[in-house]
Short mmCIF file of C-alpha atoms in Angstrom, two decimals:
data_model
loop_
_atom_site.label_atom_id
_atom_site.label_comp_id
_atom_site.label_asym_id
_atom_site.label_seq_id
_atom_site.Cartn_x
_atom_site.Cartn_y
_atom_site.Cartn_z
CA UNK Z 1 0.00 0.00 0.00
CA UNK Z 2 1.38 3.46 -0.85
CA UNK Z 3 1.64 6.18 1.69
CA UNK Z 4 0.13 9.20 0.82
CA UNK Z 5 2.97 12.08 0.24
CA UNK Z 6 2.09 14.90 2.60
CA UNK Z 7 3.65 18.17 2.20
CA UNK Z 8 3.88 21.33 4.34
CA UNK Z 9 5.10 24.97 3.65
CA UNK Z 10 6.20 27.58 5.62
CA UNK Z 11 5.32 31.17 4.78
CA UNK Z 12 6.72 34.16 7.30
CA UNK Z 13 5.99 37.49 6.28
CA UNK Z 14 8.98 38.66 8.11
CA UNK Z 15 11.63 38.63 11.04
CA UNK Z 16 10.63 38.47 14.48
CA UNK Z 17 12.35 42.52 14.78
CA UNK Z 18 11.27 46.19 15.21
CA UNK Z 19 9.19 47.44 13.81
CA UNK Z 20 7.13 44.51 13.07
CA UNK Z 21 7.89 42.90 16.95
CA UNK Z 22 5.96 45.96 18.10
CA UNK Z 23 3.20 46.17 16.07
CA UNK Z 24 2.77 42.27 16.99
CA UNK Z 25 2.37 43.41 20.43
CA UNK Z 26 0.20 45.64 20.01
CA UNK Z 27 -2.26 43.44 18.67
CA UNK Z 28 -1.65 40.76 20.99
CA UNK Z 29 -1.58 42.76 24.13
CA UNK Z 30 -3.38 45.69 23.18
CA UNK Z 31 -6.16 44.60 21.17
CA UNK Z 32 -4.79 46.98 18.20
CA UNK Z 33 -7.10 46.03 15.07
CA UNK Z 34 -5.64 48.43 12.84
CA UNK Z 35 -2.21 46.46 13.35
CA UNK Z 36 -3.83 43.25 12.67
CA UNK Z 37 -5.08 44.70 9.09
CA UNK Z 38 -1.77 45.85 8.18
CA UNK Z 39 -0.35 42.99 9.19
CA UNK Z 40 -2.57 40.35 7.51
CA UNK Z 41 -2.18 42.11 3.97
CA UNK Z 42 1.38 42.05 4.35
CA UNK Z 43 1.27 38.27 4.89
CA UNK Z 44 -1.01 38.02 1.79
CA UNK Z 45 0.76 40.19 -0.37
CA UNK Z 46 3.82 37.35 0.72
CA UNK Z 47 1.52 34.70 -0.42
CA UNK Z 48 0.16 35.94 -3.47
CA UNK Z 49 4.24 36.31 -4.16
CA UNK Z 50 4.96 32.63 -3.42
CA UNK Z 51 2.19 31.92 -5.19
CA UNK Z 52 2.94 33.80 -8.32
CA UNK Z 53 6.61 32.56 -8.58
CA UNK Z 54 4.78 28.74 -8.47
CA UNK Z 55 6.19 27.82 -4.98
CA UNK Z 56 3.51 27.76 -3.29
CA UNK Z 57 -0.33 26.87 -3.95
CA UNK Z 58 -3.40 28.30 -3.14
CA UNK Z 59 -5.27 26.37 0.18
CA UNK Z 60 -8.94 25.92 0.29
CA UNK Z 61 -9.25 26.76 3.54
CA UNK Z 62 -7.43 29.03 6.27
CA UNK Z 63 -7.89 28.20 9.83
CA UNK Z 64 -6.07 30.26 12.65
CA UNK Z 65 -4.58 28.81 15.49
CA UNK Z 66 -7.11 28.91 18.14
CA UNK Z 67 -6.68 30.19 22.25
CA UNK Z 68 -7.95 27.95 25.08
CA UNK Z 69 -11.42 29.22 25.95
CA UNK Z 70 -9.87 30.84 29.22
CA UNK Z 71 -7.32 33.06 27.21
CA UNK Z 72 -10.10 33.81 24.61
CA UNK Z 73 -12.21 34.97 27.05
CA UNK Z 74 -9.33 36.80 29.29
CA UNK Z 75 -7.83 38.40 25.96
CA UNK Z 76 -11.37 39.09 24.14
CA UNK Z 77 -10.12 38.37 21.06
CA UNK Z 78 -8.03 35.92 19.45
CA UNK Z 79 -4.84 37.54 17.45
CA UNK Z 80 -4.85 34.57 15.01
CA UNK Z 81 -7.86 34.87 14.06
CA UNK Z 82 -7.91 38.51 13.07
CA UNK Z 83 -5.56 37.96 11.23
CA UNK Z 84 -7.08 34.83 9.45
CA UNK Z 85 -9.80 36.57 8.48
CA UNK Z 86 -7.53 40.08 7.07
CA UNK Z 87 -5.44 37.42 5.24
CA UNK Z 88 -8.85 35.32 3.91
CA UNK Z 89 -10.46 38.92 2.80
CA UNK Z 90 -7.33 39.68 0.41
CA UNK Z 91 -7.08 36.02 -0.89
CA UNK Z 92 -10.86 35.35 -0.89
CA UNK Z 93 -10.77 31.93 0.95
CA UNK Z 94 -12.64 30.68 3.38
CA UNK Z 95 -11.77 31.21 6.96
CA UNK Z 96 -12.48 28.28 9.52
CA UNK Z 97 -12.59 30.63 12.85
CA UNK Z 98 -13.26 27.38 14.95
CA UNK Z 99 -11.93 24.51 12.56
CA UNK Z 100 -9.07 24.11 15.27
CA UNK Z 101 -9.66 23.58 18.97
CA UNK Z 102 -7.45 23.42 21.92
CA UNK Z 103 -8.12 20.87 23.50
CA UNK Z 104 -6.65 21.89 26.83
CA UNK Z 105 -5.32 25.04 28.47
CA UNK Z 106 -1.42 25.17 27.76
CA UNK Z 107 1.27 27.31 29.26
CA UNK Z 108 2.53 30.26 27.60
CA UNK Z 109 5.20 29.87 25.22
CA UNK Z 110 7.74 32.75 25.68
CA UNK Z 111 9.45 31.80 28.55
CA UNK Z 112 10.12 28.19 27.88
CA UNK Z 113 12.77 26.50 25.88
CA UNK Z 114 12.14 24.79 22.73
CA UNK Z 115 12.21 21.07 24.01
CA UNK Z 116 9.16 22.56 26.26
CA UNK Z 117 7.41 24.94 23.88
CA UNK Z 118 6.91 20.87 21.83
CA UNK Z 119 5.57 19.05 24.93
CA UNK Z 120 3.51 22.19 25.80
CA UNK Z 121 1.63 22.04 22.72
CA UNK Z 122 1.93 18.39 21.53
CA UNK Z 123 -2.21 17.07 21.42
CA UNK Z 124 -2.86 20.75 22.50
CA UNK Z 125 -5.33 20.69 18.94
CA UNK Z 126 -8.23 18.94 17.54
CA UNK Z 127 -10.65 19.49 14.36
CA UNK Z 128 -13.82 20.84 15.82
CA UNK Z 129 -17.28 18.99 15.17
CA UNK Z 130 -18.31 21.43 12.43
CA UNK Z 131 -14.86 20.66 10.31
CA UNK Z 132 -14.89 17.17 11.00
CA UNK Z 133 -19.00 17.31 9.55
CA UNK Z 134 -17.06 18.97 6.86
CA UNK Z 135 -14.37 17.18 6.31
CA UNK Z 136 -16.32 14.01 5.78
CA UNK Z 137 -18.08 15.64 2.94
CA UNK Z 138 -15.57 17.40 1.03
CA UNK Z 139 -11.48 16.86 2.60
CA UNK Z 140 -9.51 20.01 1.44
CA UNK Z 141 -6.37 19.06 -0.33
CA UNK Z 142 -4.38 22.29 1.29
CA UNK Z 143 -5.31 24.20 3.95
CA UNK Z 144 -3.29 26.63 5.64
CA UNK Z 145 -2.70 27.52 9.44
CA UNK Z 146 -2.20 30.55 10.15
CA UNK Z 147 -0.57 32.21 13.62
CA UNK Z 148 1.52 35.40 14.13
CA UNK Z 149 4.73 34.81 15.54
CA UNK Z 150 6.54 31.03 14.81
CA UNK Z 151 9.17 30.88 17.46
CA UNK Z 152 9.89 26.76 17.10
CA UNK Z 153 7.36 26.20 15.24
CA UNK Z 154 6.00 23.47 18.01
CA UNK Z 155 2.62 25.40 18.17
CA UNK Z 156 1.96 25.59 14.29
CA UNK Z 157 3.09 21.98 14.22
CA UNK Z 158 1.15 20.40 16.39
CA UNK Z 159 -1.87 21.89 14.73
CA UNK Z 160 -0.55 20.50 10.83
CA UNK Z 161 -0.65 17.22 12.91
CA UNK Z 162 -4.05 17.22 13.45
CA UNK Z 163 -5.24 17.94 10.17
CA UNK Z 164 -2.47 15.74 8.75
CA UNK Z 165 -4.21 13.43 11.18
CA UNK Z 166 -7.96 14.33 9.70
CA UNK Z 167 -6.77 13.64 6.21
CA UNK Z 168 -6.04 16.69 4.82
CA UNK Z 169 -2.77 16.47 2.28
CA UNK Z 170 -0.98 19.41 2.73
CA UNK Z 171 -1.08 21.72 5.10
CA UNK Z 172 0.64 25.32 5.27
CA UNK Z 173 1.89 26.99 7.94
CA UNK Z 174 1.71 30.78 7.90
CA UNK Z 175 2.97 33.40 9.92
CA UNK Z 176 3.34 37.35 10.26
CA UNK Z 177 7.33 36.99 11.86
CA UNK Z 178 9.32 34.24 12.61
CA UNK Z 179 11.96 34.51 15.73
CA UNK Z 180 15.56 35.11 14.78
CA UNK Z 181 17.28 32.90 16.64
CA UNK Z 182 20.00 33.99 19.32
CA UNK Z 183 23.47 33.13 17.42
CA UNK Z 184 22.25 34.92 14.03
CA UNK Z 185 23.76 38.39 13.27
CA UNK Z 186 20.91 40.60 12.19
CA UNK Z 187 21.79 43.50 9.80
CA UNK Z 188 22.13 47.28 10.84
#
C-alpha cells in the first residue's frame, strides 16, 4: 500500500524585529485592530508572491490557530484569528474561525525552551465537530494555518498534525514573523 505524500510549507511574512515585533504586540496585548489589518495584507501580499513565482499553492481553507477558551475569554479576542480573516479577505478563501480547537489550556510559550514549547503544545489541537461534519463531505487538499509569531514552530506543528491526522494532504503553515534565533547576526 502506498503512503500518501504529505507536504507542508512555511510562509513568514517577516523577522521576528522592530518594527514589526511591536506592532505584533500591540495586537496581541493591546487589542490593536488596525495592526492586525496591516499585518494580515502584508502576509497576503507574501503569499500571493509565493504563489505567483509557483512555490507555493493556493489552500482551500485558512484556519487560525485557536486560544484555550480561558485566554479567549481573558484576551477578548483571538490575534490569530484577526488575522485569518484580514489574510482570507485579500485572498478570498474561506476562513475556519473554529476549525481548530485546543483541547486543553497550555502554558505560555515565551518563557520556555524549545524542548518545552513541543511538549507544551503536543495534542494541544483537535478538528472541531463542524470541520470534522465537513471534512467528511468534502477533505480540502491544502489548507493553511495561520498564527503570528513562529518561534519553534512546536505550536503551528502540532496543529498541521491534526489535520495531517484528519486527512487533509498538505497543510501550510503561515505566519506574520518568525523569531531570529539567538546566534544569528541581524543587519544594521
Amino acid at each position: 500500500m502506498a503512503v500518501p505524500r504529505v507536504s507542508t510549507t512555511v510562509i513568514s511574512a517577516f523577522a521576528y524585529a522592530s518594527p514589526v515585533d511591536d506592532a505584533l504586540k500591540r495586537l496581541k496585548f493591546g487589542g490593536d485592530r488596525a495592526a492586525a489589518r496591516v499585518l494580515g495584507t502584508l502576509v497576503a501580499m507574501a503569499v500571493t508572491r509565493a504563489i505567483a513565482l509557483e512555490r507555493l499553492r493556493m489552500p482551500e481553507w485558512l484556519l487560525p490557530v485557536p486560544l484555550h477558551p480561558q485566554r479567549l475569554a481573558d484576551r477578548g479576542f483571538n490575534q490569530a484569528a484577526l488575522l485569518a480573516m484580514q489574510i482570507g479577505h485579500w485572498l478570498q478563501r474561506p476562513v475556519l474561525r473554529h476549525g481548530l480547537v485546543r483541547t486543553r489550556a497550555t502554558r505560555p510559550q515565551t518563557a520556555l525552551s524549545a524542548a518545552e514549547r513541543r511538549d507544551n503544545v503536543v495534542g494541544a489541537f483537535r478538528l472541531s465537530p463542524s470541520s470534522i461534519r465537513r471534512l467528511a463531505s468534502d477533505v480540502p487538499r491544502s489548507v493553511a494555518v495561520i498564527d503570528d509569531v513562529s518561534t519553534t514552530g512546536a505550536t503551528l506543528e502540532a496543529a498541521r498534525a491534526a489535520l495531517l491526522q484528519a486527512g487533509v494532504e498538505e497543510v501550510q503553515l503561515w505566519s506574520v514573523a518568525t523569531a531570529i534565533p539567538n546566534h544569528t547576526i541581524m543587519p544594521t
